[in-house]
Amino acid sequence: MADLQAIVEEIHEKLTPRLGEGKVADYIPQLAHVDPKKFGMTIVTVDGEVHKVGDCDEPFSIQSVSKVFTLTLALGKHGETTWNRVGREPSGSAFNSIVQLEHEEGKPRNPFINAGAIAVSDLVLAGHTPREAIGEIVRFVRYLADDDTIAIDPEVAKSEQATGFRNFALANFMRSFNKLDHPVEHVLGVYFHHCALAMTCTQLAKSALFLAASGRNPLTGHTVVSKQRARRINALMLTCGHYDGSGDFAYRVGLPGKSGVGGGIMAVAPGKASVAVWSPGLNHNGNSLIGSLALEMLATRTGWSVFGQ
Ligand code: GLN
């Protein structure tokens, strides 16, 4: 196999002069304080090798990357009936768009746009209080990463709760179509808290390893999901994980990936490795600008792509 440590170091070195490019998300006030020049990257291979560089062990707000974990939980609880509540088609519109929701009568296009993830939070809430559902999500992520130190940043959750008018609009709109089972405040409480999970690149890469290894985390031996489900979650990440930038990410990187407005991207090279990268500056689609470039360089150097060498 290629010398992955040398590759991540080379990527870091090549991108260092460009750190700070892109725009840090500031619509969630707490995120605006992050140093735009941060950069971290971790690769965990299916054989358990860890290769990392830069600020890879500094926690950051994973934001929408968490939507992969809540979808996995919802599928575990509700199986295929999950798809009665949320679709699985790329949206071609912004992550927080409300436009399609009216045409589609409150059923969001996919689980990774905000409306879809809010629908998924509603499914995770089934049978729980919001506090229990949030606890279940945190325990699940700790189990995936095999790391009990992972926690939610309460300041980020509060910051988003105070300013998330658009998410309130999306949730109320869905509720008006009778597409939410629980009160809007409860559903958004769960949603804002899982978006506020703080994780490092290394923790994030470890937590995605089950998706690179047919549903089983080779580091812990835990079977998280079936092979088929792992494949399907990867398919959704590839087609919908970067919102209206998903086509461009597939073209340039060619790996299933999920981004967040905190500047994180989690990507999966099936059968090979999981990768997490963090750089806070975003491109016009709300995806990490330098993070996408880092993954593009990694895919070029390793030949990892679901579309061929
Ligand atoms: N919590 C953020 C929001 O709802 C998540 C968006 C994102 O990471 N793309 O706006």
PDB file of C-alpha atoms and ligand atoms in Angstrom:
ATOM      1  CA  MET A   1       0.000   0.000   0.000  1.00  0.00           C
ATOM      2  CA  ALA A   2       1.095   3.598  -0.579  1.00  0.00           C
ATOM      3  CA  ASP A   3       2.911   5.303   2.279  1.00  0.00           C
ATOM      4  CA  LEU A   4      -0.157   6.962   3.724  1.00  0.00           C
ATOM      5  CA  GLN A   5       1.687   8.882   6.426  1.00  0.00           C
ATOM      6  CA  ALA A   6       3.910  10.479   3.808  1.00  0.00           C
ATOM      7  CA  ILE A   7       0.823  11.281   1.724  1.00  0.00           C
ATOM      8  CA  VAL A   8      -1.076  13.053   4.528  1.00  0.00           C
ATOM      9  CA  GLU A   9       2.044  15.029   5.418  1.00  0.00           C
ATOM     10  CA  GLU A  10       2.528  16.039   1.805  1.00  0.00           C
ATOM     11  CA  ILE A  11      -1.118  17.114   1.524  1.00  0.00           C
ATOM     12  CA  HIS A  12      -0.765  19.212   4.674  1.00  0.00           C
ATOM     13  CA  GLU A  13       2.413  20.827   3.423  1.00  0.00           C
ATOM     14  CA  LYS A  14       1.002  21.615  -0.011  1.00  0.00           C
ATOM     15  CA  LEU A  15      -2.177  23.114   1.421  1.00  0.00           C
ATOM     16  CA  THR A  16      -0.562  25.120   4.228  1.00  0.00           C
ATOM     17  CA  PRO A  17      -0.139  28.292   2.099  1.00  0.00           C
ATOM     18  CA  ARG A  18      -3.865  28.192   1.305  1.00  0.00           C
ATOM     19  CA  LEU A  19      -5.195  27.742   4.839  1.00  0.00           C
ATOM     20  CA  GLY A  20      -7.706  30.447   5.685  1.00  0.00           C
ATOM     21  CA  GLU A  21      -9.358  30.349   2.227  1.00  0.00           C
ATOM     22  CA  GLY A  22     -13.136  30.002   2.144  1.00  0.00           C
ATOM     23  CA  LYS A  23     -15.644  31.484   4.543  1.00  0.00           C
ATOM     24  CA  VAL A  24     -16.148  30.302   8.107  1.00  0.00           C
ATOM     25  CA  ALA A  25     -19.859  29.756   8.884  1.00  0.00           C
ATOM     26  CA  ASP A  26     -21.060  32.595  11.052  1.00  0.00           C
ATOM     27  CA  TYR A  27     -24.826  32.145  10.927  1.00  0.00           C
ATOM     28  CA  ILE A  28     -24.343  29.991  14.039  1.00  0.00           C
ATOM     29  CA  PRO A  29     -22.601  32.657  16.165  1.00  0.00           C
ATOM     30  CA  GLN A  30     -20.559  30.164  18.173  1.00  0.00           C
ATOM     31  CA  LEU A  31     -18.932  28.762  15.004  1.00  0.00           C
ATOM     32  CA  ALA A  32     -17.683  32.190  13.922  1.00  0.00           C
ATOM     33  CA  HIS A  33     -15.010  32.126  16.660  1.00  0.00           C
ATOM     34  CA  VAL A  34     -13.069  29.236  15.119  1.00  0.00           C
ATOM     35  CA  ASP A  35      -9.560  29.901  13.779  1.00  0.00           C
ATOM     36  CA  PRO A  36      -9.913  29.710   9.953  1.00  0.00           C
ATOM     37  CA  LYS A  37      -6.374  28.364   9.580  1.00  0.00           C
ATOM     38  CA  LYS A  38      -6.993  25.097  11.407  1.00  0.00           C
ATOM     39  CA  PHE A  39      -6.330  21.945   9.412  1.00  0.00           C
ATOM     40  CA  GLY A  40      -6.384  18.335  10.487  1.00  0.00           C
ATOM     41  CA  MET A  41      -6.631  15.023   8.685  1.00  0.00           C
ATOM     42  CA  THR A  42      -6.772  11.410   9.870  1.00  0.00           C
ATOM     43  CA  ILE A  43      -6.926   8.182   7.887  1.00  0.00           C
ATOM     44  CA  VAL A  44      -7.800   4.908   9.606  1.00  0.00           C
ATOM     45  CA  THR A  45      -7.312   1.835   7.447  1.00  0.00           C
ATOM     46  CA  VAL A  46      -9.421  -1.294   7.745  1.00  0.00           C
ATOM     47  CA  ASP A  47      -6.293  -3.017   9.146  1.00  0.00           C
ATOM     48  CA  GLY A  48      -6.277  -0.513  11.987  1.00  0.00           C
ATOM     49  CA  GLU A  49      -3.383   1.707  10.909  1.00  0.00           C
ATOM     50  CA  VAL A  50      -3.850   5.358  11.861  1.00  0.00           C
ATOM     51  CA  HIS A  51      -2.184   8.123   9.842  1.00  0.00           C
ATOM     52  CA  LYS A  52      -2.720  11.696  10.880  1.00  0.00           C
ATOM     53  CA  VAL A  53      -1.483  15.243  10.548  1.00  0.00           C
ATOM     54  CA  GLY A  54      -2.022  18.800  11.812  1.00  0.00           C
ATOM     55  CA  ASP A  55      -4.886  19.637  14.174  1.00  0.00           C
ATOM     56  CA  CYS A  56      -6.262  16.112  13.840  1.00  0.00           C
ATOM     57  CA  ASP A  57      -6.739  15.662  17.594  1.00  0.00           C
ATOM     58  CA  GLU A  58      -8.507  18.944  18.268  1.00  0.00           C
ATOM     59  CA  PRO A  59     -12.306  18.711  18.652  1.00  0.00           C
ATOM     60  CA  PHE A  60     -14.472  20.778  16.310  1.00  0.00           C
ATOM     61  CA  SER A  61     -18.213  21.061  15.712  1.00  0.00           C
ATOM     62  CA  ILE A  62     -19.143  18.195  13.399  1.00  0.00           C
ATOM     63  CA  GLN A  63     -22.532  19.734  12.485  1.00  0.00           C
ATOM     64  CA  SER A  64     -24.104  17.886   9.535  1.00  0.00           C
ATOM     65  CA  VAL A  65     -21.579  15.062   9.575  1.00  0.00           C
ATOM     66  CA  SER A  66     -23.665  13.823  12.534  1.00  0.00           C
ATOM     67  CA  LYS A  67     -26.570  13.196  10.138  1.00  0.00           C
ATOM     68  CA  VAL A  68     -24.883   9.953   9.072  1.00  0.00           C
ATOM     69  CA  PHE A  69     -25.006   8.696  12.658  1.00  0.00           C
ATOM     70  CA  THR A  70     -28.641   9.663  13.255  1.00  0.00           C
ATOM     71  CA  LEU A  71     -29.676   8.084   9.946  1.00  0.00           C
ATOM     72  CA  THR A  72     -27.906   4.858  10.972  1.00  0.00           C
ATOM     73  CA  LEU A  73     -29.779   4.918  14.297  1.00  0.00           C
ATOM     74  CA  ALA A  74     -33.136   5.648  12.649  1.00  0.00           C
ATOM     75  CA  LEU A  75     -32.632   2.778  10.184  1.00  0.00           C
ATOM     76  CA  GLY A  76     -31.800   0.507  13.118  1.00  0.00           C
ATOM     77  CA  LYS A  77     -35.013   1.498  14.888  1.00  0.00           C
ATOM     78  CA  HIS A  78     -37.428   1.755  11.970  1.00  0.00           C
ATOM     79  CA  GLY A  79     -35.843  -0.213   9.125  1.00  0.00           C
ATOM     80  CA  GLU A  80     -37.177   0.470   5.648  1.00  0.00           C
ATOM     81  CA  THR A  81     -40.188   2.405   6.981  1.00  0.00           C
ATOM     82  CA  THR A  82     -37.711   5.265   7.497  1.00  0.00           C
ATOM     83  CA  TRP A  83     -38.185   5.930   3.778  1.00  0.00           C
ATOM     84  CA  ASN A  84     -41.855   6.714   4.258  1.00  0.00           C
ATOM     85  CA  ARG A  85     -40.723   9.894   5.993  1.00  0.00           C
ATOM     86  CA  VAL A  86     -37.703  10.957   4.014  1.00  0.00           C
ATOM     87  CA  GLY A  87     -36.616  10.336   0.421  1.00  0.00           C
ATOM     88  CA  ARG A  88     -33.280   9.272  -0.973  1.00  0.00           C
ATOM     89  CA  GLU A  89     -32.739  11.520  -3.964  1.00  0.00           C
ATOM     90  CA  PRO A  90     -30.180  14.305  -4.262  1.00  0.00           C
ATOM     91  CA  SER A  91     -31.842  17.668  -3.755  1.00  0.00           C
ATOM     92  CA  GLY A  92     -29.767  19.899  -6.023  1.00  0.00           C
ATOM     93  CA  SER A  93     -30.565  22.733  -3.643  1.00  0.00           C
ATOM     94  CA  ALA A  94     -28.974  24.304  -0.596  1.00  0.00           C
ATOM     95  CA  PHE A  95     -28.749  22.398   2.685  1.00  0.00           C
ATOM     96  CA  ASN A  96     -31.296  24.640   4.370  1.00  0.00           C
ATOM     97  CA  SER A  97     -33.671  25.165   1.434  1.00  0.00           C
ATOM     98  CA  ILE A  98     -37.438  25.105   1.986  1.00  0.00           C
ATOM     99  CA  VAL A  99     -38.453  25.246  -1.702  1.00  0.00           C
ATOM    100  CA  GLN A 100     -38.897  21.536  -2.468  1.00  0.00           C
ATOM    101  CA  LEU A 101     -40.644  20.862   0.789  1.00  0.00           C
ATOM    102  CA  GLU A 102     -43.858  22.512  -0.377  1.00  0.00           C
ATOM    103  CA  HIS A 103     -44.021  20.583  -3.670  1.00  0.00           C
ATOM    104  CA  GLU A 104     -43.228  17.354  -1.892  1.00  0.00           C
ATOM    105  CA  GLU A 105     -45.768  17.931   0.868  1.00  0.00           C
ATOM    106  CA  GLY A 106     -43.424  17.926   3.795  1.00  0.00           C
ATOM    107  CA  LYS A 107     -41.415  14.830   2.833  1.00  0.00           C
ATOM    108  CA  PRO A 108     -37.788  15.963   2.511  1.00  0.00           C
ATOM    109  CA  ARG A 109     -35.706  14.781  -0.445  1.00  0.00           C
ATOM    110  CA  ASN A 110     -32.996  13.011   1.555  1.00  0.00           C
ATOM    111  CA  PRO A 111     -31.772  12.528   5.131  1.00  0.00           C
ATOM    112  CA  PHE A 112     -28.755  14.813   4.782  1.00  0.00           C
ATOM    113  CA  ILE A 113     -30.363  18.161   3.962  1.00  0.00           C
ATOM    114  CA  ASN A 114     -31.572  19.960   7.094  1.00  0.00           C
ATOM    115  CA  ALA A 115     -35.260  19.143   6.559  1.00  0.00           C
ATOM    116  CA  GLY A 116     -34.417  15.454   6.078  1.00  0.00           C
ATOM    117  CA  ALA A 117     -32.229  15.314   9.152  1.00  0.00           C
ATOM    118  CA  ILE A 118     -34.988  16.984  11.173  1.00  0.00           C
ATOM    119  CA  ALA A 119     -37.361  14.216   9.995  1.00  0.00           C
ATOM    120  CA  VAL A 120     -34.723  11.670  11.069  1.00  0.00           C
ATOM    121  CA  SER A 121     -34.442  13.313  14.526  1.00  0.00           C
ATOM    122  CA  ASP A 122     -38.209  12.865  14.834  1.00  0.00           C
ATOM    123  CA  LEU A 123     -37.754   9.138  14.109  1.00  0.00           C
ATOM    124  CA  VAL A 124     -34.917   8.816  16.629  1.00  0.00           C
ATOM    125  CA  LEU A 125     -37.192  10.452  19.230  1.00  0.00           C
ATOM    126  CA  ALA A 126     -39.771   7.631  18.979  1.00  0.00           C
ATOM    127  CA  GLY A 127     -40.432   6.266  22.473  1.00  0.00           C
ATOM    128  CA  HIS A 128     -37.999   8.699  24.089  1.00  0.00           C
ATOM    129  CA  THR A 129     -37.854  12.060  25.764  1.00  0.00           C
ATOM    130  CA  PRO A 130     -35.528  14.495  23.952  1.00  0.00           C
ATOM    131  CA  ARG A 131     -32.933  14.019  26.704  1.00  0.00           C
ATOM    132  CA  GLU A 132     -33.004  10.227  26.249  1.00  0.00           C
ATOM    133  CA  ALA A 133     -32.755  10.513  22.462  1.00  0.00           C
ATOM    134  CA  ILE A 134     -29.757  12.850  22.742  1.00  0.00           C
ATOM    135  CA  GLY A 135     -28.182  10.409  25.220  1.00  0.00           C
ATOM    136  CA  GLU A 136     -28.760   7.547  22.801  1.00  0.00           C
ATOM    137  CA  ILE A 137     -27.058   9.445  19.969  1.00  0.00           C
ATOM    138  CA  VAL A 138     -24.013  10.326  22.103  1.00  0.00           C
ATOM    139  CA  ARG A 139     -23.697   6.726  23.337  1.00  0.00           C
ATOM    140  CA  PHE A 140     -23.941   5.455  19.765  1.00  0.00           C
ATOM    141  CA  VAL A 141     -21.189   7.753  18.502  1.00  0.00           C
ATOM    142  CA  ARG A 142     -18.959   6.821  21.480  1.00  0.00           C
ATOM    143  CA  TYR A 143     -19.546   3.162  20.664  1.00  0.00           C
ATOM    144  CA  LEU A 144     -18.704   3.691  16.981  1.00  0.00           C
ATOM    145  CA  ALA A 145     -15.477   5.554  17.744  1.00  0.00           C
ATOM    146  CA  ASP A 146     -14.754   3.412  20.824  1.00  0.00           C
ATOM    147  CA  ASP A 147     -14.146   6.623  22.749  1.00  0.00           C
ATOM    148  CA  ASP A 148     -16.124   7.670  25.825  1.00  0.00           C
ATOM    149  CA  THR A 149     -14.731  11.187  25.874  1.00  0.00           C
ATOM    150  CA  ILE A 150     -16.892  12.336  22.934  1.00  0.00           C
ATOM    151  CA  ALA A 151     -19.454  14.952  24.000  1.00  0.00           C
ATOM    152  CA  ILE A 152     -21.789  17.675  22.796  1.00  0.00           C
ATOM    153  CA  ASP A 153     -20.634  21.298  23.052  1.00  0.00           C
ATOM    154  CA  PRO A 154     -23.546  22.888  24.943  1.00  0.00           C
ATOM    155  CA  GLU A 155     -22.574  26.415  23.865  1.00  0.00           C
ATOM    156  CA  VAL A 156     -22.889  25.480  20.183  1.00  0.00           C
ATOM    157  CA  ALA A 157     -26.252  23.802  20.787  1.00  0.00           C
ATOM    158  CA  LYS A 158     -27.509  26.889  22.640  1.00  0.00           C
ATOM    159  CA  SER A 159     -26.165  29.213  19.963  1.00  0.00           C
ATOM    160  CA  GLU A 160     -28.038  27.353  17.249  1.00  0.00           C
ATOM    161  CA  GLN A 161     -31.204  27.033  19.310  1.00  0.00           C
ATOM    162  CA  ALA A 162     -31.215  30.833  19.689  1.00  0.00           C
ATOM    163  CA  THR A 163     -30.667  31.610  16.002  1.00  0.00           C
ATOM    164  CA  GLY A 164     -31.995  28.595  14.064  1.00  0.00           C
ATOM    165  CA  PHE A 165     -35.019  30.410  12.644  1.00  0.00           C
ATOM    166  CA  ARG A 166     -34.763  28.657   9.336  1.00  0.00           C
ATOM    167  CA  ASN A 167     -34.697  25.224  10.930  1.00  0.00           C
ATOM    168  CA  PHE A 168     -37.748  26.214  12.985  1.00  0.00           C
ATOM    169  CA  ALA A 169     -39.435  27.201   9.716  1.00  0.00           C
ATOM    170  CA  LEU A 170     -38.570  23.839   8.102  1.00  0.00           C
ATOM    171  CA  ALA A 171     -39.812  21.873  11.104  1.00  0.00           C
ATOM    172  CA  ASN A 172     -43.038  23.869  11.421  1.00  0.00           C
ATOM    173  CA  PHE A 173     -43.663  23.425   7.711  1.00  0.00           C
ATOM    174  CA  MET A 174     -43.284  19.650   8.022  1.00  0.00           C
ATOM    175  CA  ARG A 175     -45.478  19.651  11.091  1.00  0.00           C
ATOM    176  CA  SER A 176     -48.183  21.477   9.096  1.00  0.00           C
ATOM    177  CA  PHE A 177     -48.207  18.510   6.693  1.00  0.00           C
ATOM    178  CA  ASN A 178     -48.465  16.150   9.677  1.00  0.00           C
ATOM    179  CA  LYS A 179     -45.034  14.795   8.890  1.00  0.00           C
ATOM    180  CA  LEU A 180     -43.621  15.067  12.428  1.00  0.00           C
ATOM    181  CA  ASP A 181     -44.800  12.897  15.325  1.00  0.00           C
ATOM    182  CA  HIS A 182     -43.334  15.039  18.097  1.00  0.00           C
ATOM    183  CA  PRO A 183     -43.492  18.724  19.049  1.00  0.00           C
ATOM    184  CA  VAL A 184     -41.228  20.939  16.945  1.00  0.00           C
ATOM    185  CA  GLU A 185     -39.276  22.103  20.043  1.00  0.00           C
ATOM    186  CA  HIS A 186     -38.473  18.509  20.982  1.00  0.00           C
ATOM    187  CA  VAL A 187     -37.439  17.482  17.477  1.00  0.00           C
ATOM    188  CA  LEU A 188     -35.208  20.532  17.056  1.00  0.00           C
ATOM    189  CA  GLY A 189     -33.758  20.037  20.539  1.00  0.00           C
ATOM    190  CA  VAL A 190     -32.502  16.654  19.356  1.00  0.00           C
ATOM    191  CA  TYR A 191     -31.365  18.024  15.990  1.00  0.00           C
ATOM    192  CA  PHE A 192     -29.419  21.010  17.393  1.00  0.00           C
ATOM    193  CA  HIS A 193     -27.713  18.833  19.989  1.00  0.00           C
ATOM    194  CA  HIS A 194     -26.506  16.164  17.576  1.00  0.00           C
ATOM    195  CA  CYS A 195     -25.209  18.872  15.234  1.00  0.00           C
ATOM    196  CA  ALA A 196     -23.272  20.266  18.228  1.00  0.00           C
ATOM    197  CA  LEU A 197     -21.274  17.079  18.790  1.00  0.00           C
ATOM    198  CA  ALA A 198     -17.604  18.013  19.130  1.00  0.00           C
ATOM    199  CA  MET A 199     -15.170  15.478  17.695  1.00  0.00           C
ATOM    200  CA  THR A 200     -11.625  15.284  16.419  1.00  0.00           C
ATOM    201  CA  CYS A 201     -10.667  14.065  12.945  1.00  0.00           C
ATOM    202  CA  THR A 202      -9.297  10.899  14.523  1.00  0.00           C
ATOM    203  CA  GLN A 203     -12.537  10.184  16.399  1.00  0.00           C
ATOM    204  CA  LEU A 204     -14.570  10.903  13.279  1.00  0.00           C
ATOM    205  CA  ALA A 205     -12.473   8.643  11.057  1.00  0.00           C
ATOM    206  CA  LYS A 206     -12.755   5.827  13.611  1.00  0.00           C
ATOM    207  CA  SER A 207     -16.501   6.256  13.869  1.00  0.00           C
ATOM    208  CA  ALA A 208     -16.865   5.873  10.081  1.00  0.00           C
ATOM    209  CA  LEU A 209     -14.694   2.786   9.818  1.00  0.00           C
ATOM    210  CA  PHE A 210     -17.700   0.435   9.908  1.00  0.00           C
ATOM    211  CA  LEU A 211     -18.825   1.992   6.606  1.00  0.00           C
ATOM    212  CA  ALA A 212     -15.478   1.169   5.012  1.00  0.00           C
ATOM    213  CA  ALA A 213     -15.562  -2.417   6.259  1.00  0.00           C
ATOM    214  CA  SER A 214     -18.978  -3.790   5.276  1.00  0.00           C
ATOM    215  CA  GLY A 215     -20.753  -2.743   8.463  1.00  0.00           C
ATOM    216  CA  ARG A 216     -18.293  -4.141  11.003  1.00  0.00           C
ATOM    217  CA  ASN A 217     -15.779  -1.998  12.876  1.00  0.00           C
ATOM    218  CA  PRO A 218     -12.565  -4.011  12.541  1.00  0.00           C
ATOM    219  CA  LEU A 219     -10.970  -2.177  15.492  1.00  0.00           C
ATOM    220  CA  THR A 220     -13.620  -3.228  17.999  1.00  0.00           C
ATOM    221  CA  GLY A 221     -15.076  -6.268  16.254  1.00  0.00           C
ATOM    222  CA  HIS A 222     -18.578  -4.777  16.620  1.00  0.00           C
ATOM    223  CA  THR A 223     -21.014  -5.418  13.800  1.00  0.00           C
ATOM    224  CA  VAL A 224     -22.838  -2.108  13.554  1.00  0.00           C
ATOM    225  CA  VAL A 225     -25.026  -2.714  10.502  1.00  0.00           C
ATOM    226  CA  SER A 226     -25.398  -5.358   7.783  1.00  0.00           C
ATOM    227  CA  LYS A 227     -23.225  -5.264   4.664  1.00  0.00           C
ATOM    228  CA  GLN A 228     -26.154  -4.170   2.583  1.00  0.00           C
ATOM    229  CA  ARG A 229     -26.996  -1.309   4.925  1.00  0.00           C
ATOM    230  CA  ALA A 230     -23.395  -0.085   4.966  1.00  0.00           C
ATOM    231  CA  ARG A 231     -23.414  -0.066   1.174  1.00  0.00           C
ATOM    232  CA  ARG A 232     -26.652   1.873   1.089  1.00  0.00           C
ATOM    233  CA  ILE A 233     -25.529   4.494   3.611  1.00  0.00           C
ATOM    234  CA  ASN A 234     -22.413   4.964   1.472  1.00  0.00           C
ATOM    235  CA  ALA A 235     -24.599   5.396  -1.611  1.00  0.00           C
ATOM    236  CA  LEU A 236     -26.569   8.139   0.133  1.00  0.00           C
ATOM    237  CA  MET A 237     -23.387   9.868   1.235  1.00  0.00           C
ATOM    238  CA  LEU A 238     -22.093   9.804  -2.315  1.00  0.00           C
ATOM    239  CA  THR A 239     -25.261  11.168  -3.888  1.00  0.00           C
ATOM    240  CA  CYS A 240     -26.446  13.551  -1.158  1.00  0.00           C
ATOM    241  CA  GLY A 241     -23.598  14.107   1.337  1.00  0.00           C
ATOM    242  CA  HIS A 242     -22.503  17.473  -0.043  1.00  0.00           C
ATOM    243  CA  TYR A 243     -25.907  19.019  -0.864  1.00  0.00           C
ATOM    244  CA  ASP A 244     -25.876  20.852  -4.198  1.00  0.00           C
ATOM    245  CA  GLY A 245     -22.123  20.215  -4.353  1.00  0.00           C
ATOM    246  CA  SER A 246     -22.527  16.412  -4.293  1.00  0.00           C
ATOM    247  CA  GLY A 247     -21.965  15.973  -8.023  1.00  0.00           C
ATOM    248  CA  ASP A 248     -18.810  18.045  -7.930  1.00  0.00           C
ATOM    249  CA  PHE A 249     -17.477  16.123  -4.911  1.00  0.00           C
ATOM    250  CA  ALA A 250     -18.171  12.789  -6.653  1.00  0.00           C
ATOM    251  CA  TYR A 251     -16.431  14.081  -9.786  1.00  0.00           C
ATOM    252  CA  ARG A 252     -13.365  15.369  -7.975  1.00  0.00           C
ATOM    253  CA  VAL A 253     -13.005  12.901  -5.098  1.00  0.00           C
ATOM    254  CA  GLY A 254     -15.103   9.892  -6.072  1.00  0.00           C
ATOM    255  CA  LEU A 255     -15.749   8.723  -2.510  1.00  0.00           C
ATOM    256  CA  PRO A 256     -18.868   8.717  -0.341  1.00  0.00           C
ATOM    257  CA  GLY A 257     -18.519  11.680   2.008  1.00  0.00           C
ATOM    258  CA  LYS A 258     -20.474  13.837   4.405  1.00  0.00           C
ATOM    259  CA  SER A 259     -19.679  17.455   5.139  1.00  0.00           C
ATOM    260  CA  GLY A 260     -20.694  19.852   7.898  1.00  0.00           C
ATOM    261  CA  VAL A 261     -20.642  23.642   8.213  1.00  0.00           C
ATOM    262  CA  GLY A 262     -18.049  23.317  10.974  1.00  0.00           C
ATOM    263  CA  GLY A 263     -15.631  22.511   8.125  1.00  0.00           C
ATOM    264  CA  GLY A 264     -15.434  18.774   8.688  1.00  0.00           C
ATOM    265  CA  ILE A 265     -15.753  16.087   6.024  1.00  0.00           C
ATOM    266  CA  MET A 266     -15.946  12.368   6.726  1.00  0.00           C
ATOM    267  CA  ALA A 267     -15.225  10.117   3.751  1.00  0.00           C
ATOM    268  CA  VAL A 268     -15.199   6.400   3.129  1.00  0.00           C
ATOM    269  CA  ALA A 269     -12.991   4.365   0.797  1.00  0.00           C
ATOM    270  CA  PRO A 270     -14.856   1.035   0.862  1.00  0.00           C
ATOM    271  CA  GLY A 271     -12.608  -1.905   1.726  1.00  0.00           C
ATOM    272  CA  LYS A 272      -9.705   0.429   2.393  1.00  0.00           C
ATOM    273  CA  ALA A 273     -10.096   3.189   4.948  1.00  0.00           C
ATOM    274  CA  SER A 274     -12.153   5.952   6.474  1.00  0.00           C
ATOM    275  CA  VAL A 275     -10.908   9.515   6.447  1.00  0.00           C
ATOM    276  CA  ALA A 276     -11.779  12.725   8.266  1.00  0.00           C
ATOM    277  CA  VAL A 277     -10.549  16.180   7.412  1.00  0.00           C
ATOM    278  CA  TRP A 278     -11.185  19.550   9.045  1.00  0.00           C
ATOM    279  CA  SER A 279     -10.647  23.037   7.682  1.00  0.00           C
ATOM    280  CA  PRO A 280     -13.256  25.649   8.695  1.00  0.00           C
ATOM    281  CA  GLY A 281     -13.402  27.822   5.529  1.00  0.00           C
ATOM    282  CA  LEU A 282     -16.382  26.832   3.362  1.00  0.00           C
ATOM    283  CA  ASN A 283     -17.070  27.044  -0.369  1.00  0.00           C
ATOM    284  CA  HIS A 284     -20.314  28.470  -1.786  1.00  0.00           C
ATOM    285  CA  ASN A 285     -22.154  25.195  -1.178  1.00  0.00           C
ATOM    286  CA  GLY A 286     -21.256  25.190   2.515  1.00  0.00           C
ATOM    287  CA  ASN A 287     -18.651  22.428   2.205  1.00  0.00           C
ATOM    288  CA  SER A 288     -15.060  22.745   3.455  1.00  0.00           C
ATOM    289  CA  LEU A 289     -13.046  24.293   0.625  1.00  0.00           C
ATOM    290  CA  ILE A 290      -9.594  23.096   1.685  1.00  0.00           C
ATOM    291  CA  GLY A 291     -11.040  19.857   3.103  1.00  0.00           C
ATOM    292  CA  SER A 292     -12.470  18.954  -0.312  1.00  0.00           C
ATOM    293  CA  LEU A 293      -9.114  19.756  -1.930  1.00  0.00           C
ATOM    294  CA  ALA A 294      -7.301  17.577   0.611  1.00  0.00           C
ATOM    295  CA  LEU A 295      -9.584  14.654  -0.186  1.00  0.00           C
ATOM    296  CA  GLU A 296      -9.171  15.247  -3.905  1.00  0.00           C
ATOM    297  CA  MET A 297      -5.404  15.085  -3.454  1.00  0.00           C
ATOM    298  CA  LEU A 298      -5.719  11.936  -1.347  1.00  0.00           C
ATOM    299  CA  ALA A 299      -7.907  10.223  -3.957  1.00  0.00           C
ATOM    300  CA  THR A 300      -5.460  11.170  -6.708  1.00  0.00           C
ATOM    301  CA  ARG A 301      -2.412   9.947  -4.784  1.00  0.00           C
ATOM    302  CA  THR A 302      -3.961   6.647  -3.608  1.00  0.00           C
ATOM    303  CA  GLY A 303      -6.234   5.835  -6.539  1.00  0.00           C
ATOM    304  CA  TRP A 304      -9.066   5.344  -4.024  1.00  0.00           C
ATOM    305  CA  SER A 305     -12.320   5.970  -5.819  1.00  0.00           C
ATOM    306  CA  VAL A 306     -15.533   4.022  -6.048  1.00  0.00           C
ATOM    307  CA  PHE A 307     -15.425   4.663  -9.816  1.00  0.00           C
ATOM    308  CA  GLY A 308     -12.178   2.808 -10.549  1.00  0.00           C
ATOM    309  CA  GLN A 309      -8.468   3.368 -10.008  1.00  0.00           C
TER     310      GLN A 309
HETATM  311  N1  GLN B   1     -26.689  22.652  12.333  1.00  0.00           N
HETATM  312  C1  GLN B   1     -26.509  23.177  11.006  1.00  0.00           C
HETATM  313  C2  GLN B   1     -27.809  23.785  10.507  1.00  0.00           C
HETATM  314  O1  GLN B   1     -28.820  23.277  10.816  1.00  0.00           O
HETATM  315  C3  GLN B   1     -26.063  22.071  10.126  1.00  0.00           C
HETATM  316  C4  GLN B   1     -25.849  22.501   8.694  1.00  0.00           C
HETATM  317  C5  GLN B   1     -24.667  21.872   8.041  1.00  0.00           C
HETATM  318  O2  GLN B   1     -23.701  21.421   8.672  1.00  0.00           O
HETATM  319  N2  GLN B   1     -24.666  21.886   6.729  1.00  0.00           N
HETATM  320  O3  GLN B   1     -27.853  24.757   9.816  1.00  0.00           O
END
